[in-house]
Short mmCIF file of C-alpha atoms in Angstrom, two decimals:
data_model
loop_
_atom_site.label_atom_id
_atom_site.label_comp_id
_atom_site.label_asym_id
_atom_site.label_seq_id
_atom_site.Cartn_x
_atom_site.Cartn_y
_atom_site.Cartn_z
CA MET A 249 -3.91 28.97 25.64
CA LYS A 250 -6.24 28.30 28.69
CA PRO A 251 -4.71 28.28 32.06
CA PHE A 252 -4.18 24.73 33.61
CA GLU A 253 -2.94 23.17 36.75
CA TYR A 254 -0.20 20.96 36.40
CA ARG A 255 0.91 18.01 38.75
CA ARG A 256 3.30 15.25 38.59
CA ALA A 257 1.87 11.69 39.31
CA GLU A 258 3.46 9.61 42.15
CA ASP A 259 2.54 6.28 40.55
CA PRO A 260 0.14 4.78 38.09
CA ALA A 261 -2.69 4.63 40.55
CA ASP A 262 -2.13 8.22 41.65
CA ALA A 263 -2.35 9.30 37.83
CA VAL A 264 -5.54 7.39 37.05
CA ALA A 265 -7.17 8.80 40.26
CA ALA A 266 -6.27 12.35 39.57
CA VAL A 267 -7.50 12.30 35.84
CA ALA A 268 -10.65 10.17 36.66
CA GLY A 269 -11.39 12.82 39.49
CA GLU A 270 -11.38 15.83 37.16
CA PRO A 271 -13.67 15.71 33.82
CA ASP A 272 -11.43 18.16 32.00
CA ALA A 273 -8.03 16.38 33.08
CA MET A 274 -5.51 14.86 30.75
CA PHE A 275 -2.33 12.88 31.09
CA LEU A 276 0.81 14.35 29.86
CA ALA A 277 3.81 12.22 28.77
CA GLY A 278 6.04 13.24 25.84
CA GLY A 279 3.94 16.06 24.87
CA THR A 280 5.05 16.04 21.27
CA ASN A 281 1.09 16.13 20.21
CA LEU A 282 -0.63 17.41 23.42
CA VAL A 283 1.52 20.51 23.63
CA ASP A 284 0.79 21.56 19.97
CA HIS A 285 -2.71 20.94 20.77
CA LEU A 286 -2.85 23.24 23.90
CA LYS A 287 -1.15 25.93 21.44
CA LEU A 288 -3.75 25.47 18.75
CA GLY A 289 -6.66 25.60 21.19
CA ILE A 290 -7.57 21.76 20.30
CA ALA A 291 -7.08 20.68 23.91
CA ASN A 292 -8.23 22.64 26.63
CA PRO A 293 -7.58 20.92 29.96
CA ASP A 294 -8.12 22.30 33.53
CA LEU A 295 -5.47 19.81 34.73
CA LEU A 296 -2.39 18.03 33.21
CA VAL A 297 -1.26 15.03 35.23
CA ASP A 298 2.24 14.39 34.19
CA ILE A 299 3.15 10.64 33.79
CA SER A 300 6.58 10.88 32.01
CA ARG A 301 8.64 10.09 35.13
CA LEU A 302 6.66 7.19 36.15
CA PRO A 303 8.67 3.75 35.95
CA LEU A 304 6.75 2.64 32.88
CA ASN A 305 9.67 3.02 30.57
CA GLY A 306 11.04 -0.60 30.52
CA VAL A 307 11.17 -3.10 27.71
CA GLU A 308 11.35 -6.67 28.99
CA GLU A 309 10.65 -10.37 27.96
CA LEU A 310 8.20 -12.20 30.04
CA PRO A 311 8.69 -15.84 31.01
CA ASP A 312 5.77 -16.92 28.41
CA GLY A 313 7.97 -15.19 25.63
CA ARG A 314 5.89 -12.12 25.18
CA VAL A 315 7.54 -8.75 25.29
CA ARG A 316 6.28 -6.17 27.45
CA ILE A 317 6.89 -2.42 26.46
CA GLY A 318 6.01 0.28 28.81
CA ALA A 319 3.94 3.16 28.16
CA THR A 320 6.60 5.70 28.54
CA VAL A 321 9.24 4.13 26.51
CA ARG A 322 10.60 6.57 24.21
CA ASN A 323 10.17 5.82 20.38
CA SER A 324 13.73 6.23 19.63
CA ASP A 325 14.68 3.78 22.41
CA LEU A 326 12.09 1.48 21.38
CA ALA A 327 13.18 1.25 17.73
CA ALA A 328 16.77 0.69 18.99
CA HIS A 329 16.08 -1.86 21.47
CA PRO A 330 17.74 -5.20 20.81
CA LEU A 331 14.68 -7.33 21.43
CA ILE A 332 12.64 -5.10 18.98
CA ARG A 333 15.29 -4.88 16.23
CA GLU A 334 16.20 -8.74 16.19
CA ARG A 335 12.45 -10.02 16.79
CA TYR A 336 10.04 -7.35 15.88
CA ARG A 337 11.75 -5.76 12.69
CA VAL A 338 8.64 -4.46 11.24
CA LEU A 339 8.01 -2.49 14.73
CA SER A 340 11.52 -0.74 14.47
CA GLN A 341 11.14 -0.05 11.10
CA ALA A 342 7.60 1.76 11.56
CA LEU A 343 8.95 3.68 14.47
CA LEU A 344 11.89 4.89 12.52
CA ALA A 345 9.75 5.98 9.44
CA GLY A 346 7.79 8.23 12.04
CA ALA A 347 8.50 11.69 12.75
CA SER A 348 12.07 13.21 13.36
CA GLY A 349 15.16 12.26 15.52
CA GLN A 350 14.08 15.06 17.94
CA LEU A 351 10.33 14.17 18.21
CA ARG A 352 11.29 10.28 18.72
CA ASN A 353 13.54 11.12 21.63
CA MET A 354 10.16 12.58 23.28
CA ALA A 355 7.40 10.77 21.99
CA THR A 356 6.28 7.74 23.98
CA THR A 357 4.45 4.25 23.11
CA GLY A 358 1.26 5.27 24.95
CA GLY A 359 1.29 8.79 23.56
CA ASN A 360 1.93 7.39 20.04
CA LEU A 361 -1.29 5.30 20.26
CA LEU A 362 -3.29 8.12 21.47
CA GLN A 363 -1.95 10.84 19.21
CA ARG A 364 -4.81 12.58 16.92
CA THR A 365 -5.39 13.11 13.13
CA ARG A 366 -3.39 15.63 11.35
CA CYS A 367 -6.54 16.34 9.29
CA LEU A 368 -6.00 20.24 8.65
CA TYR A 369 -9.58 20.96 9.45
CA PHE A 370 -9.30 19.15 12.83
CA GLN A 371 -6.27 21.32 13.40
CA ASP A 372 -7.75 24.62 12.37
CA VAL A 373 -10.15 25.90 15.17
CA THR A 374 -11.80 28.21 12.75
CA THR A 375 -13.13 25.61 10.71
CA PRO A 376 -16.16 23.01 11.67
CA CYS A 377 -15.17 19.58 12.51
CA ASN A 378 -17.18 16.76 14.20
CA LYS A 379 -13.94 15.30 15.87
CA ARG A 380 -13.17 18.51 17.65
CA GLU A 381 -16.53 20.03 18.24
CA PRO A 382 -19.24 17.23 17.91
CA GLY A 383 -22.11 18.34 15.70
CA THR A 384 -20.52 21.12 13.83
CA GLY A 385 -20.10 19.15 10.45
CA CYS A 386 -17.16 17.86 8.53
CA SER A 387 -15.12 20.45 6.45
CA ALA A 388 -13.01 17.87 4.88
CA ILE A 389 -16.08 16.40 2.82
CA GLY A 390 -16.35 18.65 -0.18
CA GLY A 391 -12.80 20.25 0.84
CA TYR A 392 -9.27 19.28 0.39
CA THR A 393 -9.23 15.60 0.81
CA ARG A 394 -5.84 14.47 -0.47
CA ASN A 395 -4.74 13.07 2.74
CA HIS A 396 -8.09 11.45 3.82
CA ALA A 397 -9.45 8.02 4.29
CA ILE A 398 -10.57 5.58 1.69
CA LEU A 399 -11.72 3.10 3.98
CA GLY A 400 -14.11 2.85 6.88
CA ALA A 401 -15.10 6.68 6.89
CA SER A 402 -18.38 7.87 7.68
CA GLU A 403 -20.42 10.92 6.82
CA ALA A 404 -19.37 12.39 10.09
CA CYS A 405 -15.61 11.97 9.39
CA VAL A 406 -13.05 11.13 7.04
CA ALA A 407 -9.89 11.56 9.04
CA VAL A 408 -7.03 9.13 9.06
CA HIS A 409 -5.06 7.85 11.92
CA PRO A 410 -1.52 9.32 11.64
CA SER A 411 0.59 6.49 13.65
CA ASP A 412 3.23 4.41 11.89
CA MET A 413 4.11 2.36 15.11
CA ALA A 414 0.37 1.23 15.74
CA VAL A 415 0.23 -0.23 11.92
CA ALA A 416 3.07 -2.35 12.80
CA MET A 417 1.38 -3.33 16.20
CA ALA A 418 -1.71 -4.05 14.56
CA ALA A 419 0.06 -6.67 12.19
CA LEU A 420 2.04 -8.00 15.22
CA ASP A 421 -1.49 -8.80 17.22
CA ALA A 422 -0.38 -6.68 20.18
CA GLU A 423 -2.42 -6.04 23.11
CA VAL A 424 -2.74 -2.63 24.71
CA VAL A 425 -2.80 -2.85 28.89
CA VAL A 426 -4.90 -0.37 30.27
CA ARG A 427 -5.47 0.79 33.98
CA GLY A 428 -8.54 2.37 34.78
CA PRO A 429 -10.38 3.42 38.16
CA SER A 430 -11.96 0.04 38.49
CA GLY A 431 -8.72 -2.16 37.55
CA GLU A 432 -6.69 -3.33 34.66
CA ARG A 433 -7.95 -4.53 31.32
CA ASN A 434 -6.35 -5.71 28.15
CA ILE A 435 -7.41 -4.55 24.70
CA PRO A 436 -6.33 -5.89 21.40
CA LEU A 437 -4.71 -3.32 19.37
CA ALA A 438 -6.98 -3.99 16.46
CA GLY A 439 -9.67 -3.02 18.68
CA PHE A 440 -8.09 -0.07 20.49
CA HIS A 441 -8.91 2.40 18.06
CA ARG A 442 -12.68 3.26 16.64
CA LEU A 443 -13.77 3.78 13.26
CA PRO A 444 -15.50 7.23 13.36
CA GLY A 445 -19.29 6.06 12.92
CA ASP A 446 -21.26 9.01 14.36
CA LYS A 447 -18.86 9.52 17.13
CA PRO A 448 -15.75 10.72 15.54
CA GLU A 449 -14.67 12.46 18.71
CA ARG A 450 -13.69 9.17 20.17
CA ASP A 451 -10.56 8.01 18.74
CA THR A 452 -10.23 5.03 20.91
CA VAL A 453 -12.49 2.83 23.27
CA LEU A 454 -10.74 4.30 26.34
CA GLU A 455 -12.84 5.69 29.03
CA HIS A 456 -11.94 9.02 30.64
CA GLY A 457 -9.28 8.38 33.49
CA GLU A 458 -8.16 5.05 31.81
CA LEU A 459 -4.13 5.25 31.43
CA VAL A 460 -2.21 2.97 28.91
CA THR A 461 0.67 1.30 31.08
CA ALA A 462 2.00 -0.94 28.43
CA VAL A 463 1.78 -2.86 25.22
CA LEU A 464 2.05 -6.61 24.74
CA LEU A 465 3.70 -8.22 21.87
CA PRO A 466 3.04 -11.87 21.37
CA PRO A 467 6.09 -14.28 21.39
CA ALA A 468 7.95 -13.60 18.14
CA THR A 469 7.47 -16.34 15.22
CA GLN A 470 9.69 -17.77 12.68
CA SER A 471 8.55 -15.03 9.97
CA HIS A 472 9.42 -12.40 7.71
CA SER A 473 8.00 -8.83 8.31
CA ALA A 474 8.49 -5.54 6.63
CA TYR A 475 6.83 -1.98 6.94
CA ARG A 476 6.86 0.20 3.92
CA LYS A 477 5.53 3.90 4.03
CA VAL A 478 4.98 5.84 0.96
CA ARG A 479 4.89 9.80 1.49
CA ASP A 480 5.60 12.86 -0.34
CA ARG A 481 9.17 13.21 0.59
CA ALA A 482 11.98 10.71 1.47
CA SER A 483 11.92 11.37 5.29
CA TYR A 484 10.00 13.33 8.07
CA ALA A 485 6.27 13.13 6.70
CA PHE A 486 3.14 11.21 7.46
CA ALA A 487 2.11 8.46 5.42
CA LEU A 488 0.28 8.87 2.24
CA VAL A 489 -0.18 4.82 2.37
CA SER A 490 1.78 2.46 4.64
CA VAL A 491 1.77 -1.22 4.97
CA ALA A 492 2.96 -3.60 7.53
CA ALA A 493 3.19 -7.42 7.12
CA VAL A 494 4.12 -10.46 8.98
CA VAL A 495 4.38 -13.60 6.82
CA SER A 496 5.50 -17.16 7.60
CA MET A 497 6.05 -19.67 4.75
CA ASN A 498 5.48 -23.35 4.27
CA GLY A 499 8.48 -25.28 2.69
CA ASP A 500 6.47 -25.57 -0.64
CA GLY A 501 5.99 -21.90 -1.32
CA THR A 502 2.78 -21.60 0.28
CA ILE A 503 1.85 -19.09 2.73
CA ARG A 504 1.36 -20.40 6.38
CA GLU A 505 0.34 -17.37 8.12
CA VAL A 506 0.16 -13.85 7.08
CA ARG A 507 -0.82 -10.69 9.21
CA MET A 508 -1.09 -7.14 7.27
CA ALA A 509 -2.25 -3.88 8.27
CA LEU A 510 -2.35 -0.56 6.37
CA GLY A 511 -1.74 3.15 7.54
CA GLY A 512 -3.08 6.26 6.07
CA VAL A 513 -6.12 4.96 4.91
CA ALA A 514 -8.63 4.69 7.60
CA HIS A 515 -9.46 6.39 10.97
CA LYS A 516 -7.49 3.55 12.78
CA PRO A 517 -4.67 1.02 11.79
CA TRP A 518 -6.49 -0.93 9.18
CA ARG A 519 -6.12 -4.60 9.64
CA ALA A 520 -6.46 -6.40 6.11
CA GLU A 521 -8.49 -9.33 7.20
CA ARG A 522 -9.93 -10.02 3.74
CA ALA A 523 -6.33 -10.03 2.03
CA GLU A 524 -5.16 -12.28 5.00
CA ALA A 525 -8.07 -14.80 4.38
CA ILE A 526 -7.08 -15.04 0.69
CA LEU A 527 -3.41 -15.41 1.17
CA ARG A 528 -3.41 -17.80 4.03
CA GLY A 529 -2.33 -21.19 2.50
CA ALA A 530 -2.26 -19.84 -0.85
CA GLN A 531 0.93 -19.96 -3.15
CA ALA A 532 3.27 -16.98 -2.80
CA SER A 533 2.65 -15.51 -6.22
CA GLU A 534 2.08 -12.07 -7.91
CA GLU A 535 -1.41 -12.99 -8.95
CA ASN A 536 -2.46 -14.08 -5.40
CA PHE A 537 -0.86 -10.91 -3.92
CA ARG A 538 -2.84 -8.86 -6.27
CA ARG A 539 -6.02 -10.72 -5.74
CA ALA A 540 -5.66 -10.36 -2.09
CA ALA A 541 -4.87 -6.50 -2.24
CA GLU A 542 -7.91 -6.02 -4.64
CA ALA A 543 -10.36 -7.80 -2.34
CA GLU A 544 -9.09 -5.87 0.70
CA LEU A 545 -9.93 -2.55 -1.43
CA GLU A 546 -13.14 -3.63 -2.63
CA SER A 547 -15.00 -1.53 -0.23
CA ALA A 548 -12.56 1.33 -0.65
CA SER A 549 -14.06 4.82 -1.83
CA ALA A 550 -12.34 7.96 -2.76
CA LEU A 551 -13.18 11.60 -1.98
CA GLY A 552 -11.80 13.14 -5.07
CA ASP A 553 -8.21 14.45 -4.22
CA ASN A 554 -7.26 10.95 -2.73
CA ALA A 555 -8.45 8.61 -5.49
CA PHE A 556 -4.72 7.68 -5.98
CA LYS A 557 -4.32 6.11 -2.73
CA ILE A 558 -6.52 3.16 -3.84
CA PRO A 559 -4.08 1.96 -6.62
CA MET A 560 -1.25 3.15 -4.36
CA ALA A 561 -2.42 0.83 -1.49
CA ARG A 562 -2.91 -2.12 -3.74
CA ASN A 563 0.65 -1.66 -5.23
CA THR A 564 2.23 -1.29 -1.75
CA MET A 565 0.55 -4.17 -0.40
CA VAL A 566 1.85 -6.39 -3.50
CA ALA A 567 5.20 -4.85 -3.22
CA VAL A 568 5.38 -5.52 0.62
CA LEU A 569 4.06 -9.13 0.16
CA ARG A 570 6.86 -9.59 -2.54
CA GLU A 571 9.43 -8.55 -0.15
CA VAL A 572 8.37 -10.61 2.62
CA THR A 573 7.83 -13.74 0.71
CA GLY A 574 11.22 -13.59 -0.73
CA GLY A 575 10.73 -11.80 -4.20
CA ILE A 576 8.43 -14.03 -5.84
CA SER A 577 8.17 -13.46 -9.36
CA ASN A 578 5.08 -14.07 -11.51
CA VAL A 579 3.98 -17.74 -11.36
CA MET B 1154 -0.81 29.21 37.58
CA ASP B 1155 2.75 29.83 38.55
CA VAL B 1156 5.38 27.25 39.54
CA GLN B 1157 8.86 27.64 40.80
CA ILE B 1158 11.38 25.47 38.88
CA THR B 1159 15.09 25.07 38.46
CA LEU B 1160 16.89 24.25 35.35
CA ILE B 1161 20.75 23.50 34.86
CA VAL B 1162 21.18 25.78 31.59
CA ASP B 1163 24.62 25.27 29.83
CA GLY B 1164 26.29 24.28 32.93
CA ALA B 1165 24.53 27.24 35.34
CA GLU B 1166 21.79 26.54 37.60
CA ARG B 1167 18.97 28.75 36.94
CA SER B 1168 16.04 29.26 39.09
CA LEU B 1169 12.52 30.94 37.83
CA THR B 1170 8.89 31.01 38.29
CA VAL B 1171 6.93 29.91 35.32
CA ASP B 1172 3.37 30.00 34.37
CA THR B 1173 2.52 26.28 33.55
CA ARG B 1174 1.74 27.22 29.96
CA THR B 1175 5.34 28.17 29.06
CA THR B 1176 7.41 25.95 26.94
CA LEU B 1177 11.02 25.35 27.51
CA LEU B 1178 11.84 27.26 24.56
CA ASP B 1179 10.10 30.56 25.85
CA ALA B 1180 11.52 29.86 29.36
CA LEU B 1181 14.98 29.81 27.71
CA ARG B 1182 14.63 32.99 25.42
CA ASP B 1183 12.27 35.15 27.16
CA ARG B 1184 12.67 34.52 30.88
CA LEU B 1185 16.67 33.55 31.01
CA ALA B 1186 17.88 35.62 28.11
CA VAL B 1187 19.30 32.41 26.39
CA THR B 1188 18.39 33.31 22.95
CA SER B 1189 20.51 30.58 20.79
CA PRO B 1190 17.52 28.29 20.54
CA LYS B 1191 15.45 30.11 17.96
CA LYS B 1192 11.53 30.00 17.60
CA GLY B 1193 10.83 29.09 14.06
CA CYS B 1194 7.51 27.19 13.38
CA ASP B 1195 6.95 26.84 17.27
CA HIS B 1196 5.01 23.49 16.15
CA GLY B 1197 7.83 21.12 16.44
CA GLN B 1198 8.35 20.89 12.56
CA CYS B 1199 11.46 22.95 11.85
CA GLY B 1200 13.83 22.07 14.34
CA SER B 1201 15.30 25.52 14.94
CA CYS B 1202 14.43 25.32 18.70
CA THR B 1203 16.74 22.14 19.04
CA VAL B 1204 18.25 21.84 22.39
CA LEU B 1205 20.19 19.03 24.31
CA LEU B 1206 17.62 17.99 27.20
CA GLU B 1207 19.33 15.48 29.46
CA GLY B 1208 21.62 14.90 26.65
CA ARG B 1209 19.27 14.11 23.81
CA ARG B 1210 18.26 16.42 21.04
CA VAL B 1211 14.53 17.65 21.63
CA THR B 1212 12.43 20.30 20.08
CA SER B 1213 12.14 22.75 22.92
CA CYS B 1214 8.89 24.42 21.75
CA LEU B 1215 6.83 21.27 22.40
CA VAL B 1216 8.22 20.80 25.80
CA LEU B 1217 6.50 22.27 29.00
CA ALA B 1218 9.23 23.93 31.24
CA VAL B 1219 7.10 23.05 34.54
CA ALA B 1220 7.68 19.30 33.33
CA GLN B 1221 11.36 19.71 33.34
CA ASP B 1222 12.22 20.70 36.80
CA GLY B 1223 15.59 19.84 37.74
CA ALA B 1224 16.75 18.99 34.10
CA ASP B 1225 19.99 19.54 32.36
CA VAL B 1226 19.75 21.67 28.97
CA THR B 1227 22.31 22.47 26.69
CA THR B 1228 22.01 24.93 23.86
CA ALA B 1229 24.24 25.79 21.02
CA GLN B 1230 25.56 28.46 23.15
CA GLY B 1231 26.73 26.13 25.97
CA LEU B 1232 28.14 23.45 23.41
CA GLY B 1233 31.84 24.92 23.54
CA GLU B 1234 34.26 25.51 26.30
CA GLY B 1235 34.30 29.22 27.03
CA GLU B 1236 35.72 31.11 23.94
CA GLN B 1237 36.46 27.49 22.42
CA LEU B 1238 33.89 26.61 19.88
CA HIS B 1239 32.52 22.97 19.84
CA PRO B 1240 34.09 20.90 16.85
CA MET B 1241 30.83 20.84 15.20
CA GLN B 1242 30.68 24.75 15.18
CA GLU B 1243 34.05 24.90 14.19
CA ALA B 1244 33.01 22.65 11.15
CA PHE B 1245 29.91 24.68 10.36
CA LEU B 1246 32.33 27.92 9.94
CA ASP B 1247 34.91 25.96 7.86
CA ARG B 1248 32.18 24.54 5.58
CA ASP B 1249 29.89 27.52 5.32
CA GLY B 1250 27.17 25.36 6.74
CA PHE B 1251 24.82 28.41 6.95
CA GLN B 1252 23.62 31.32 5.13
CA CYS B 1253 21.06 33.41 7.35
CA GLY B 1254 21.87 31.36 10.17
CA PHE B 1255 18.54 31.38 11.73
CA CYS B 1256 18.31 27.66 11.80
CA THR B 1257 21.96 26.93 12.75
CA PRO B 1258 21.80 26.79 16.59
CA GLY B 1259 19.30 24.01 16.11
CA GLN B 1260 21.17 22.20 13.33
CA VAL B 1261 24.46 22.28 15.51
CA CYS B 1262 22.53 20.77 18.63
CA SER B 1263 20.62 18.39 16.39
CA ALA B 1264 24.06 17.20 14.82
CA VAL B 1265 25.66 16.83 18.08
CA GLY B 1266 22.83 14.87 19.47
CA MET B 1267 22.48 12.69 16.38
CA LEU B 1268 26.32 11.69 16.66
CA ARG B 1269 25.66 10.57 20.20
CA GLU B 1270 22.75 8.69 19.05
CA ALA B 1271 24.92 6.99 16.27
CA ALA B 1272 27.68 6.24 18.42
CA GLN B 1273 25.33 4.27 20.72
CA GLY B 1274 24.22 2.32 17.72
CA HIS B 1275 20.80 3.72 17.32
CA PRO B 1276 19.56 2.83 13.94
CA SER B 1277 17.68 5.21 11.56
CA HIS B 1278 15.14 4.67 8.73
CA VAL B 1279 17.89 4.06 6.07
CA THR B 1280 20.08 1.90 8.24
CA ALA B 1281 20.59 -1.60 6.88
CA ASP B 1282 19.44 -4.31 9.43
CA ALA B 1283 23.02 -5.88 9.78
CA GLY B 1284 23.35 -4.85 13.28
CA ALA B 1285 26.87 -3.48 12.38
CA PRO B 1286 27.95 -0.12 13.87
CA VAL B 1287 26.43 2.77 12.19
CA GLU B 1288 28.49 4.29 9.48
CA LEU B 1289 27.41 7.72 8.90
CA THR B 1290 27.28 8.15 5.19
CA ASP B 1291 25.63 11.22 3.61
CA GLU B 1292 22.38 9.16 3.19
CA GLU B 1293 22.39 8.43 7.07
CA ILE B 1294 23.44 12.18 7.70
CA ARG B 1295 20.52 13.42 5.51
CA GLU B 1296 18.11 11.14 7.36
CA ARG B 1297 18.93 11.83 10.59
CA MET B 1298 18.95 15.66 10.19
CA SER B 1299 15.61 15.59 8.42
CA GLY B 1300 13.82 17.08 11.53
CA ASN B 1301 15.82 20.34 11.12
CA LEU B 1302 14.74 22.31 8.00
CA CYS B 1303 16.71 25.03 6.02
CA ARG B 1304 15.13 27.03 3.56
CA CYS B 1305 18.23 28.78 2.21
CA GLY B 1306 19.63 25.90 0.14
CA ALA B 1307 22.65 25.26 2.50
CA TYR B 1308 22.00 21.48 3.00
CA VAL B 1309 24.92 20.36 1.12
CA ASN B 1310 27.49 22.25 3.44
CA ILE B 1311 25.58 21.26 6.51
CA VAL B 1312 26.30 17.50 5.35
CA ALA B 1313 29.67 18.31 4.67
CA ALA B 1314 30.28 19.85 8.18
CA ILE B 1315 28.86 17.02 9.89
CA ARG B 1316 30.84 14.56 7.77
CA ASP B 1317 34.19 16.61 8.65
CA VAL B 1318 33.26 16.03 12.39
CA THR B 1319 32.58 12.19 12.11
CA ALA B 1320 35.92 11.92 10.15
CA LYS B 1321 37.91 13.59 12.77
CA GLU B 1322 36.36 11.64 15.33
CA ALA B 1323 36.80 8.37 13.49
CA ALA B 1324 40.60 9.40 12.99
CA SER B 1325 40.99 10.12 16.68
CA THR B 1326 39.71 6.87 17.84
CA THR B 1327 41.47 4.88 15.29
CA GLY B 1328 44.69 6.78 15.54
CA VAL B 1329 44.70 7.21 11.81
CA ALA B 1330 45.04 10.66 10.38
CA ALA B 1331 42.17 11.70 8.24
CA PRO B 1332 42.59 15.61 7.69
CA ALA B 1333 39.71 17.27 6.66
CA PRO B 1334 40.48 19.95 3.87
CA LYS B 1335 39.87 23.27 5.77
CA GLY B 1336 38.01 25.59 4.03
CA SER B 1337 37.42 23.82 0.83
CA ALA B 1338 34.01 23.55 -0.83
CA GLY B 1339 31.48 20.93 -0.07
CA SER B 1340 31.20 18.02 -2.29
#
């Protein structure tokens, strides 16, 4: 591990100034991903600016009904928070599906959004990786691809984003509040993470020195929601495929509003807009669920070892839609 | 780059100088000779380094010591009162909740932290949404302990030991005697 300087930020403005003023500085919050990257040699900062004790750890309802989640709220606290459990069930479920009790006690909202892929070539500094070292090539293409992307990948990178939390937030139409050297801006969660294109080293649209200070959830609506995660074992494993859905119904059995996102399939939480367009206003039927899922996956392509993810994503989408619409059977 | 920090470790104030790269686990083991937290994977995946940091279970291998100046740390070594073992440690002995024992300090700290989380009403991945107090079924215990790996096949007795402690705590709060059979085999 390369030696680095450590300093504790006094307030968000101080944190932003400290990181913005040093090209190789990074923010440190829970550290569950970053400390691992320091050990692996993936992250080699000159300076760590510790934001973990800043007063950004509150969950509060705003006067307009939105809920503001501070960037340093711990994953375990967020999952257990009454506002989240009662009104945003899908988010609580997604958080509890991620990592272990020990890790959720440390991991933070902002850090979870900024965690990096667990692609084994990205994590192994002895192998070429465009995400870790731009221009060196992608070892996954032609390598072991069981955990890799089926949607939105490029020739430069086929890695997937590992977060469960962010998938639920994408389905909830959350916004990320960011503070940078030139002020504050809000970024829709769906546009926060990038597809790899030819710059896979950039996971998000953040500029150097920009600090995530909060996530905003829109006011809760009368809807049903669920998060389902498919993984290799019952607990404590990353998603092969996951699906978050938020659905509200009309009295006649048609779908009024639907928002759906997939995890484990792309470089970012994948908002299923094609499926949503088909389902909006449609009868909640098995046939329509399947048609919507297949339309979403029309552009999916397998790399070899991960071909199973395409039918798995389709079946999981159908199962979650069945669950959130009240167990509709074949119509 | 060296930094002077203070930690409260198992109730005692300890001052030390650490390089910024030092993890809490290495500070405890190599600098303060507190060797009950074990270094297994060193990547947060096995749970053998679990300690209670400000009362909450964490993997100490992923915590930088420099960021914990002034913090309270309890390891498996400090759970009991002097020679008196913590009830969770007693239960692990009674139930044979370990074989090689390498993972045990982390399992015990994790179990103690997990019981606190459940008592505070924290849900888990397998908790029903009813909002009712958490009932620590075997399914709940297994899910909540999934951050601690044991490769020697002692899972069943670990669950049994934790169940014993929850049964005793339930008995003591309700006043109903629920004696756990001492030394009996796990179910």
